[in-house]
Amino acid sequence: MILSKRISQLQPSPTVALNNKAKELAASGETVFNFAVGEPDFTTHPDIVQVAVDALQAGRTKYGPAGGSPAFKKAVVEKLKRDNNLEFTTDEIVVGVGAKEILFHLFLALLNEGDEVLVPAPYWVSYTAQIIAAGGKPVVIPMGDDHDAARLTPEMLEEYATEKTKAVVLTSPNNPAGYIIKKDELTALGQYMENKDWWIISDEIYEYMSYTAEHHSIAALVPGLKDKYLLVNGMSKGFAMTGWRVGYLAAPKPVSKMVKTLQTQSSTCLPPFVEEAATEAIKRGKSLMGDKIKVLEERKNIAAELINSWEDVSMIPPEGAFYVFIDIRKALEASNDYQATESLKFSSFLLENYHVAMVPGEAFGVPGFLRLSYAVANEKLIEGLNRLRQALDKIK
Ligand code: PMP
Ligand code: GLU
């Protein structure tokens, strides 16, 4: 029998698939250096765990309200004012099973068949798959040759926009490239988009991991964007709560209402004990993580220093999130066995022979790169990078 044509076009998420593969290898007894998945190696703060335990013991194990509990939505409204200088009301907030579900529902809510969404490369793996699943068309804005070309400009948007453009996705701090769109760059993009009839999907899930530049929300810089600004955020990264699956949307009412309707027809709600714990974490804010963000920044510096000392590789300057996007094109090109763009082939070689898992650039629309997630212990980071060096030397 014929299956869905739309869904048949999709591949499993490469970040999730590679993480599973690395975990299988580790389960078979091998020492694996897993830099594949984007998740902090820290555990959730014990105070937050306690809130969930207490709620469970108090019997709060039933369905919660679809779209989010009043306490959760209020905490998000206050957080957006406190951290982002943004004014929202509670009926503009919707909770979801991870930012991933929020994004999926958002694309379903926004897109009609053939509508185009501008997705600047390198991009997080699930945007394009979800846009296709929702009947839309991802229009990838390619990354230029020079590393600064990873930065988006109004000219780049102008070049790829058509009359079918319905939305644009911005991710800052960026996964996989680790760059941050600076205040002046964001303002320029915002001013350009002010007169466009596009939704601006702003994925700010890495906002707390901003090291060399400050994070800004585009609608706080250009208030005229507020009626088309769709903010996506979640607890996974900034609060080390990946497994809890909490994301949220702040959006004008017609959109938030539709996303909530979709939730009533799909996941229904969040487990209430999870939502209670998340509410507490949001209220406590960035300081809940204590020195953890500093630890990540130190690891970034360790990774960047090592990579910078190699002359056949380079990287997009890492400024935020917890990724370094390593350009290995020169090293691959110098090898008889590889083309400059064959990072997928090289990443398999690296995993099989050196037990180092890094996601190849093909997954993010830019072949010839490897994404390193440095949210791992320092010793593992250094040993893993040394192994990468050995693998690059081996193919010379
Ligand atoms: N956006 C980006 C840029 C991400 O890297 C991730 C990774 N998990 C997500 C959204 C989704 O996060 P989650 O579903 O865990 O909230
Ligand atoms: N967002 C993370 C990553 O890019 C987690 C895995 C996923 O959901 O893709 O690795």
Tab-separated table of C-alpha atoms and ligand atoms in Angstrom:
chain	number	residue	atom	x	y	z
A	1	MET	CA	0.000	0.000	0.000
A	2	ILE	CA	1.154	3.496	-0.756
A	3	LEU	CA	2.352	5.523	2.212
A	4	SER	CA	2.345	9.293	2.600
A	5	LYS	CA	4.334	10.940	-0.189
A	6	ARG	CA	5.223	13.837	2.073
A	7	ILE	CA	6.512	11.754	4.941
A	8	SER	CA	8.301	9.329	2.603
A	9	GLN	CA	10.605	12.209	1.666
A	10	LEU	CA	11.899	12.483	5.226
A	11	GLN	CA	15.009	10.876	6.642
A	12	PRO	CA	15.374	10.079	10.354
A	13	SER	CA	16.926	12.998	12.256
A	14	PRO	CA	20.691	12.620	11.705
A	15	THR	CA	21.564	14.074	15.128
A	16	VAL	CA	19.286	11.613	16.893
A	17	ALA	CA	20.417	8.720	14.650
A	18	LEU	CA	24.120	9.358	15.214
A	19	ASN	CA	23.609	9.707	18.952
A	20	ASN	CA	21.815	6.348	18.977
A	21	LYS	CA	24.644	4.747	17.010
A	22	ALA	CA	27.281	6.142	19.392
A	23	LYS	CA	25.242	4.911	22.373
A	24	GLU	CA	24.945	1.415	20.865
A	25	LEU	CA	28.706	1.305	20.390
A	26	ALA	CA	29.208	2.402	24.010
A	27	ALA	CA	26.715	-0.241	25.201
A	28	SER	CA	28.801	-2.903	23.454
A	29	GLY	CA	31.655	-1.982	25.799
A	30	GLU	CA	33.647	0.445	23.612
A	31	THR	CA	34.868	3.804	24.877
A	32	VAL	CA	33.081	6.308	22.676
A	33	PHE	CA	33.673	10.038	22.395
A	34	ASN	CA	30.191	11.206	21.683
A	35	PHE	CA	30.102	14.771	20.413
A	36	ALA	CA	27.007	14.125	18.349
A	37	VAL	CA	23.985	15.216	20.255
A	38	GLY	CA	23.165	18.717	21.385
A	39	GLU	CA	22.572	18.199	25.056
A	40	PRO	CA	24.304	19.519	28.158
A	41	ASP	CA	26.114	16.803	30.121
A	42	PHE	CA	24.859	18.362	33.376
A	43	THR	CA	21.894	16.923	35.202
A	44	THR	CA	18.840	18.983	36.078
A	45	HIS	CA	19.179	21.078	39.252
A	46	PRO	CA	18.087	19.020	42.317
A	47	ASP	CA	15.572	21.692	43.421
A	48	ILE	CA	13.762	21.273	40.130
A	49	VAL	CA	13.804	17.479	40.378
A	50	GLN	CA	12.344	17.839	43.885
A	51	VAL	CA	9.417	19.901	42.625
A	52	ALA	CA	8.517	17.079	40.230
A	53	VAL	CA	8.933	14.415	42.907
A	54	ASP	CA	6.703	16.351	45.308
A	55	ALA	CA	4.051	16.846	42.630
A	56	LEU	CA	4.112	13.134	41.800
A	57	GLN	CA	3.826	12.171	45.441
A	58	ALA	CA	0.969	14.601	45.870
A	59	GLY	CA	-0.840	12.694	43.120
A	60	ARG	CA	-0.690	15.287	40.368
A	61	THR	CA	-0.580	12.579	37.756
A	62	LYS	CA	-3.621	13.392	35.640
A	63	TYR	CA	-3.995	15.360	32.402
A	64	GLY	CA	-3.050	19.004	32.658
A	65	PRO	CA	-4.652	21.830	30.690
A	66	ALA	CA	-3.886	21.829	26.960
A	67	GLY	CA	-1.657	24.728	25.973
A	68	GLY	CA	-0.134	25.050	29.423
A	69	SER	CA	-1.095	25.632	33.045
A	70	PRO	CA	-1.858	29.220	34.128
A	71	ALA	CA	1.220	29.135	36.420
A	72	PHE	CA	3.523	28.038	33.591
A	73	LYS	CA	2.220	30.661	31.178
A	74	LYS	CA	2.514	33.395	33.801
A	75	ALA	CA	6.107	32.353	34.518
A	76	VAL	CA	6.902	32.554	30.781
A	77	VAL	CA	5.297	36.009	30.457
A	78	GLU	CA	7.406	37.238	33.375
A	79	LYS	CA	10.545	35.627	32.000
A	80	LEU	CA	10.064	37.267	28.607
A	81	LYS	CA	9.769	40.658	30.275
A	82	ARG	CA	12.738	40.011	32.600
A	83	ASP	CA	15.197	38.426	30.142
A	84	ASN	CA	14.069	39.632	26.739
A	85	ASN	CA	12.276	42.918	27.260
A	86	LEU	CA	9.220	41.507	25.494
A	87	GLU	CA	5.577	42.034	26.447
A	88	PHE	CA	3.265	39.073	25.990
A	89	THR	CA	0.000	38.049	27.612
A	90	THR	CA	-0.670	34.559	28.969
A	91	ASP	CA	-3.072	33.711	26.143
A	92	GLU	CA	-0.214	34.215	23.685
A	93	ILE	CA	1.863	31.462	25.335
A	94	VAL	CA	1.576	27.770	24.462
A	95	VAL	CA	3.503	24.930	26.059
A	96	GLY	CA	4.691	21.981	23.978
A	97	VAL	CA	6.453	18.642	24.249
A	98	GLY	CA	9.836	20.202	23.537
A	99	ALA	CA	10.591	23.097	21.229
A	100	LYS	CA	10.593	20.419	18.546
A	101	GLU	CA	6.860	19.821	18.899
A	102	ILE	CA	6.203	23.559	19.081
A	103	LEU	CA	8.057	24.050	15.791
A	104	PHE	CA	6.226	21.164	14.144
A	105	HIS	CA	2.842	22.516	15.184
A	106	LEU	CA	3.895	25.980	14.148
A	107	PHE	CA	4.733	24.887	10.605
A	108	LEU	CA	1.422	22.977	10.432
A	109	ALA	CA	-0.410	26.080	11.620
A	110	LEU	CA	1.301	28.508	9.237
A	111	LEU	CA	1.799	26.728	5.960
A	112	ASN	CA	-0.376	25.942	3.010
A	113	GLU	CA	0.750	23.627	0.214
A	114	GLY	CA	3.769	25.124	-1.544
A	115	ASP	CA	4.355	28.007	0.875
A	116	GLU	CA	8.056	28.748	1.178
A	117	VAL	CA	10.075	29.144	4.340
A	118	LEU	CA	13.513	30.744	4.215
A	119	VAL	CA	16.012	28.635	6.126
A	120	PRO	CA	19.559	30.012	6.311
A	121	ALA	CA	22.299	27.345	6.190
A	122	PRO	CA	23.762	25.909	8.247
A	123	TYR	CA	20.420	25.065	9.841
A	124	TRP	CA	19.200	22.742	12.565
A	125	VAL	CA	18.223	19.404	11.058
A	126	SER	CA	14.531	19.313	11.883
A	127	TYR	CA	13.393	22.613	10.333
A	128	THR	CA	13.510	21.394	6.753
A	129	ALA	CA	11.974	17.999	7.554
A	130	GLN	CA	9.122	19.572	9.496
A	131	ILE	CA	8.429	22.170	6.790
A	132	ILE	CA	8.163	19.374	4.202
A	133	ALA	CA	5.936	17.315	6.504
A	134	ALA	CA	3.653	20.341	6.852
A	135	GLY	CA	3.337	20.679	3.058
A	136	GLY	CA	5.653	23.668	2.756
A	137	LYS	CA	8.868	24.136	0.847
A	138	PRO	CA	12.118	24.908	2.665
A	139	VAL	CA	14.165	27.430	0.693
A	140	VAL	CA	17.681	27.071	1.976
A	141	ILE	CA	19.820	30.204	1.871
A	142	PRO	CA	23.243	28.739	1.213
A	143	MET	CA	26.234	29.661	3.283
A	144	GLY	CA	28.877	31.559	1.362
A	145	ASP	CA	32.488	30.444	1.035
A	146	ASP	CA	33.941	32.616	3.683
A	147	HIS	CA	33.084	31.861	7.282
A	148	ASP	CA	31.573	35.218	7.898
A	149	ALA	CA	29.061	34.324	5.234
A	150	ALA	CA	27.366	32.140	7.846
A	151	ARG	CA	25.972	35.444	9.054
A	152	LEU	CA	22.659	36.401	7.587
A	153	THR	CA	22.132	39.774	5.892
A	154	PRO	CA	19.025	41.487	4.442
A	155	GLU	CA	20.614	41.067	0.991
A	156	MET	CA	20.686	37.297	1.468
A	157	LEU	CA	17.001	37.283	2.433
A	158	GLU	CA	16.162	39.501	-0.544
A	159	GLU	CA	17.939	37.161	-2.946
A	160	TYR	CA	15.981	34.074	-1.895
A	161	ALA	CA	12.572	35.570	-1.145
A	162	THR	CA	9.727	35.058	-3.623
A	163	GLU	CA	6.037	35.905	-3.599
A	164	LYS	CA	5.532	32.498	-1.967
A	165	THR	CA	7.721	33.291	1.044
A	166	LYS	CA	5.623	32.798	4.150
A	167	ALA	CA	8.168	32.691	6.943
A	168	VAL	CA	11.818	32.884	7.829
A	169	VAL	CA	13.649	30.925	10.524
A	170	LEU	CA	16.272	32.663	12.654
A	171	THR	CA	18.395	30.683	15.108
A	172	SER	CA	20.645	32.687	17.366
A	173	PRO	CA	22.742	31.511	19.152
A	174	ASN	CA	23.036	29.141	16.250
A	175	ASN	CA	22.928	25.382	16.005
A	176	PRO	CA	25.178	24.093	14.425
A	177	ALA	CA	27.428	27.101	13.769
A	178	GLY	CA	27.612	28.610	17.271
A	179	TYR	CA	27.383	32.174	15.971
A	180	ILE	CA	25.255	34.888	17.555
A	181	ILE	CA	23.438	37.454	15.430
A	182	LYS	CA	24.700	40.740	16.883
A	183	LYS	CA	22.475	43.628	17.907
A	184	ASP	CA	23.214	45.743	14.821
A	185	GLU	CA	22.858	42.765	12.460
A	186	LEU	CA	19.574	41.772	14.056
A	187	THR	CA	18.291	45.334	13.866
A	188	ALA	CA	19.162	45.515	10.162
A	189	LEU	CA	17.377	42.210	9.502
A	190	GLY	CA	14.385	43.366	11.549
A	191	GLN	CA	14.097	46.699	9.755
A	192	TYR	CA	14.256	44.915	6.419
A	193	MET	CA	11.487	42.496	7.441
A	194	GLU	CA	9.230	45.139	8.971
A	195	ASN	CA	7.405	45.679	5.675
A	196	LYS	CA	7.378	42.045	4.631
A	197	ASP	CA	4.378	39.835	4.981
A	198	TRP	CA	6.368	37.028	6.597
A	199	TRP	CA	6.260	35.279	9.909
A	200	ILE	CA	9.540	35.445	11.773
A	201	ILE	CA	10.189	32.194	13.591
A	202	SER	CA	12.844	33.039	16.132
A	203	ASP	CA	14.376	29.961	17.753
A	204	GLU	CA	16.089	31.273	20.880
A	205	ILE	CA	16.577	27.971	22.676
A	206	TYR	CA	20.312	28.626	23.255
A	207	GLU	CA	19.836	32.179	24.583
A	208	TYR	CA	21.538	31.506	27.931
A	209	MET	CA	24.632	30.153	26.164
A	210	SER	CA	25.917	33.468	24.864
A	211	TYR	CA	29.608	34.012	25.539
A	212	THR	CA	31.264	36.592	23.339
A	213	ALA	CA	28.141	38.542	22.431
A	214	GLU	CA	24.832	39.341	24.069
A	215	HIS	CA	21.637	37.618	23.040
A	216	HIS	CA	18.859	39.886	21.775
A	217	SER	CA	15.312	39.147	20.674
A	218	ILE	CA	14.605	40.753	17.313
A	219	ALA	CA	11.150	42.049	18.319
A	220	ALA	CA	12.643	43.860	21.308
A	221	LEU	CA	15.005	45.702	18.958
A	222	VAL	CA	12.416	46.377	16.246
A	223	PRO	CA	9.036	46.583	18.029
A	224	GLY	CA	7.199	46.929	14.700
A	225	LEU	CA	7.784	43.203	14.168
A	226	LYS	CA	5.738	42.155	17.159
A	227	ASP	CA	2.646	41.065	15.180
A	228	LYS	CA	4.662	38.588	13.114
A	229	TYR	CA	7.247	37.503	15.670
A	230	LEU	CA	6.935	33.864	16.755
A	231	LEU	CA	9.296	33.111	19.611
A	232	VAL	CA	10.274	29.487	20.190
A	233	ASN	CA	12.149	28.530	23.320
A	234	GLY	CA	12.399	25.619	25.725
A	235	MET	CA	13.952	24.158	28.834
A	236	SER	CA	16.237	21.572	27.198
A	237	LYS	CA	19.425	23.562	26.804
A	238	GLY	CA	19.433	26.474	29.257
A	239	PHE	CA	18.200	24.356	32.173
A	240	ALA	CA	19.733	20.979	31.238
A	241	MET	CA	16.245	19.462	30.944
A	242	THR	CA	16.395	17.701	27.565
A	243	GLY	CA	14.584	14.567	28.746
A	244	TRP	CA	11.738	16.479	30.384
A	245	ARG	CA	10.498	17.650	26.980
A	246	VAL	CA	9.321	21.183	27.622
A	247	GLY	CA	9.171	23.874	24.972
A	248	TYR	CA	7.022	26.938	24.513
A	249	LEU	CA	5.781	29.431	21.991
A	250	ALA	CA	5.027	33.120	22.411
A	251	ALA	CA	3.032	34.367	19.433
A	252	PRO	CA	0.138	36.603	18.400
A	253	LYS	CA	-3.197	35.114	19.411
A	254	PRO	CA	-4.379	33.726	16.040
A	255	VAL	CA	-1.193	31.633	15.855
A	256	SER	CA	-0.972	30.625	19.528
A	257	LYS	CA	-4.617	29.595	19.434
A	258	MET	CA	-4.087	27.361	16.424
A	259	VAL	CA	-0.986	25.740	17.922
A	260	LYS	CA	-2.961	25.061	21.087
A	261	THR	CA	-5.759	23.496	19.023
A	262	LEU	CA	-3.185	21.229	17.405
A	263	GLN	CA	-1.939	20.214	20.818
A	264	THR	CA	-5.455	19.275	21.922
A	265	GLN	CA	-5.530	16.959	18.901
A	266	SER	CA	-2.063	15.476	19.430
A	267	SER	CA	-0.074	15.346	22.685
A	268	THR	CA	-2.930	16.964	24.720
A	269	CYS	CA	-0.760	18.494	27.448
A	270	LEU	CA	2.462	18.178	29.350
A	271	PRO	CA	2.642	15.816	32.331
A	272	PRO	CA	1.602	18.191	35.148
A	273	PHE	CA	4.538	17.281	37.405
A	274	VAL	CA	6.911	18.111	34.533
A	275	GLU	CA	5.188	21.422	33.944
A	276	GLU	CA	5.377	22.322	37.640
A	277	ALA	CA	9.106	21.656	37.695
A	278	ALA	CA	9.595	23.678	34.511
A	279	THR	CA	7.610	26.562	35.997
A	280	GLU	CA	9.954	26.687	38.965
A	281	ALA	CA	13.022	26.595	36.697
A	282	ILE	CA	11.717	29.460	34.545
A	283	LYS	CA	11.070	31.546	37.650
A	284	ARG	CA	14.603	30.935	38.917
A	285	GLY	CA	16.056	31.859	35.517
A	286	LYS	CA	19.597	31.760	34.241
A	287	SER	CA	21.155	31.902	37.715
A	288	LEU	CA	19.763	28.432	38.450
A	289	MET	CA	22.561	27.006	36.320
A	290	GLY	CA	25.192	28.700	38.491
A	291	ASP	CA	28.653	28.365	36.983
A	292	LYS	CA	27.608	25.797	34.370
A	293	ILE	CA	27.495	28.352	31.577
A	294	LYS	CA	31.033	29.415	32.489
A	295	VAL	CA	32.107	25.769	32.323
A	296	LEU	CA	30.707	25.527	28.806
A	297	GLU	CA	32.527	28.693	27.822
A	298	GLU	CA	35.809	27.244	29.101
A	299	ARG	CA	35.232	24.136	27.024
A	300	LYS	CA	34.557	26.282	23.999
A	301	ASN	CA	37.904	27.947	24.559
A	302	ILE	CA	39.694	24.609	24.939
A	303	ALA	CA	38.162	23.289	21.709
A	304	ALA	CA	38.727	26.510	19.780
A	305	GLU	CA	42.361	26.765	20.837
A	306	LEU	CA	43.130	23.207	19.748
A	307	ILE	CA	41.298	23.522	16.440
A	308	ASN	CA	42.936	26.875	15.724
A	309	SER	CA	46.351	25.275	16.088
A	310	TRP	CA	45.672	22.957	13.125
A	311	GLU	CA	46.428	24.519	9.807
A	312	ASP	CA	44.309	22.270	7.575
A	313	VAL	CA	41.054	22.959	9.386
A	314	SER	CA	39.228	26.107	10.463
A	315	MET	CA	35.888	26.983	12.011
A	316	ILE	CA	33.091	29.474	12.175
A	317	PRO	CA	33.994	31.576	15.236
A	318	PRO	CA	32.049	29.975	18.120
A	319	GLU	CA	30.218	32.625	20.147
A	320	GLY	CA	27.317	30.794	21.728
A	321	ALA	CA	25.303	27.544	22.089
A	322	PHE	CA	27.691	24.623	22.638
A	323	TYR	CA	28.847	23.773	19.161
A	324	VAL	CA	31.883	24.312	17.030
A	325	PHE	CA	31.254	23.908	13.312
A	326	ILE	CA	34.583	22.702	12.011
A	327	ASP	CA	35.497	23.254	8.383
A	328	ILE	CA	37.461	20.176	7.252
A	329	ARG	CA	37.202	20.846	3.510
A	330	LYS	CA	40.880	21.643	3.128
A	331	ALA	CA	41.937	18.474	4.942
A	332	LEU	CA	39.531	16.340	2.898
A	333	GLU	CA	40.608	17.929	-0.349
A	334	ALA	CA	44.250	17.129	0.411
A	335	SER	CA	43.391	13.432	0.736
A	336	ASN	CA	43.337	11.052	-2.236
A	337	ASP	CA	40.349	9.230	-0.785
A	338	TYR	CA	37.971	12.135	-0.199
A	339	GLN	CA	36.330	15.010	-2.010
A	340	ALA	CA	36.219	18.289	-0.076
A	341	THR	CA	32.503	17.837	0.568
A	342	GLU	CA	32.582	14.241	1.833
A	343	SER	CA	32.148	14.925	5.527
A	344	LEU	CA	29.488	12.222	5.849
A	345	LYS	CA	31.940	9.596	4.625
A	346	PHE	CA	34.648	10.966	6.923
A	347	SER	CA	32.347	11.020	9.965
A	348	SER	CA	31.632	7.280	9.461
A	349	PHE	CA	35.369	6.613	9.228
A	350	LEU	CA	35.890	8.661	12.402
A	351	LEU	CA	33.233	6.773	14.338
A	352	GLU	CA	34.187	3.307	13.159
A	353	ASN	CA	37.944	3.638	13.560
A	354	TYR	CA	38.421	6.263	16.265
A	355	HIS	CA	35.112	5.954	18.126
A	356	VAL	CA	34.472	9.660	17.817
A	357	ALA	CA	30.935	10.751	16.907
A	358	MET	CA	30.474	14.141	15.232
A	359	VAL	CA	27.568	15.137	13.016
A	360	PRO	CA	28.593	15.730	9.390
A	361	GLY	CA	27.810	19.069	7.756
A	362	GLU	CA	25.523	17.351	5.209
A	363	ALA	CA	22.924	17.153	8.008
A	364	PHE	CA	22.908	20.945	8.307
A	365	GLY	CA	22.992	21.760	4.601
A	366	VAL	CA	26.733	22.497	4.470
A	367	PRO	CA	28.874	19.496	3.448
A	368	GLY	CA	32.564	19.559	4.342
A	369	PHE	CA	32.050	20.384	8.012
A	370	LEU	CA	31.736	18.492	11.284
A	371	ARG	CA	29.661	19.671	14.231
A	372	LEU	CA	31.329	19.201	17.580
A	373	SER	CA	29.104	19.470	20.640
A	374	TYR	CA	31.462	20.459	23.449
A	375	ALA	CA	28.991	19.833	26.249
A	376	VAL	CA	31.206	16.984	27.471
A	377	ALA	CA	33.867	16.669	30.192
A	378	ASN	CA	37.189	18.414	29.460
A	379	GLU	CA	39.273	15.214	29.322
A	380	LYS	CA	36.854	13.635	26.841
A	381	LEU	CA	36.865	16.781	24.778
A	382	ILE	CA	40.650	16.872	24.533
A	383	GLU	CA	41.027	13.139	23.883
A	384	GLY	CA	38.239	13.217	21.284
A	385	LEU	CA	39.824	16.129	19.470
A	386	ASN	CA	43.214	14.394	19.531
A	387	ARG	CA	41.554	11.410	17.909
A	388	LEU	CA	40.008	13.670	15.274
A	389	ARG	CA	43.521	14.961	14.569
A	390	GLN	CA	44.819	11.400	14.221
A	391	ALA	CA	41.985	10.547	11.826
A	392	LEU	CA	42.706	13.628	9.704
A	393	ASP	CA	46.401	12.683	9.619
A	394	LYS	CA	45.508	9.124	8.634
A	395	ILE	CA	43.673	10.174	5.467
A	396	LYS	CA	46.466	12.489	4.314
B	1	PMP	N1	15.858	24.232	18.182
B	1	PMP	C1	17.159	24.002	18.102
B	1	PMP	C2	18.020	25.002	17.404
B	1	PMP	C3	17.735	22.868	18.665
B	1	PMP	O1	19.033	22.651	18.580
B	1	PMP	C4	16.894	21.933	19.299
B	1	PMP	C5	17.541	20.693	19.799
B	1	PMP	N2	16.978	19.915	20.613
B	1	PMP	C6	15.516	22.224	19.366
B	1	PMP	C7	15.030	23.365	18.799
B	1	PMP	C8	14.532	21.312	20.025
B	1	PMP	O2	14.744	21.178	21.378
B	1	PMP	P1	13.736	20.437	22.356
B	1	PMP	O3	12.735	19.723	21.524
B	1	PMP	O4	14.584	19.516	23.153
B	1	PMP	O5	13.111	21.509	23.191
B	2	GLU	N1	18.877	19.688	19.031
B	2	GLU	C1	19.847	18.713	19.419
B	2	GLU	C2	20.853	18.525	18.313
B	2	GLU	O1	20.883	19.276	17.373
B	2	GLU	C3	19.223	17.449	19.947
B	2	GLU	C4	18.840	16.395	18.959
B	2	GLU	C5	17.754	16.849	18.073
B	2	GLU	O2	16.641	17.024	18.565
B	2	GLU	O3	18.054	17.037	16.900
B	2	GLU	O4	21.662	17.653	18.399
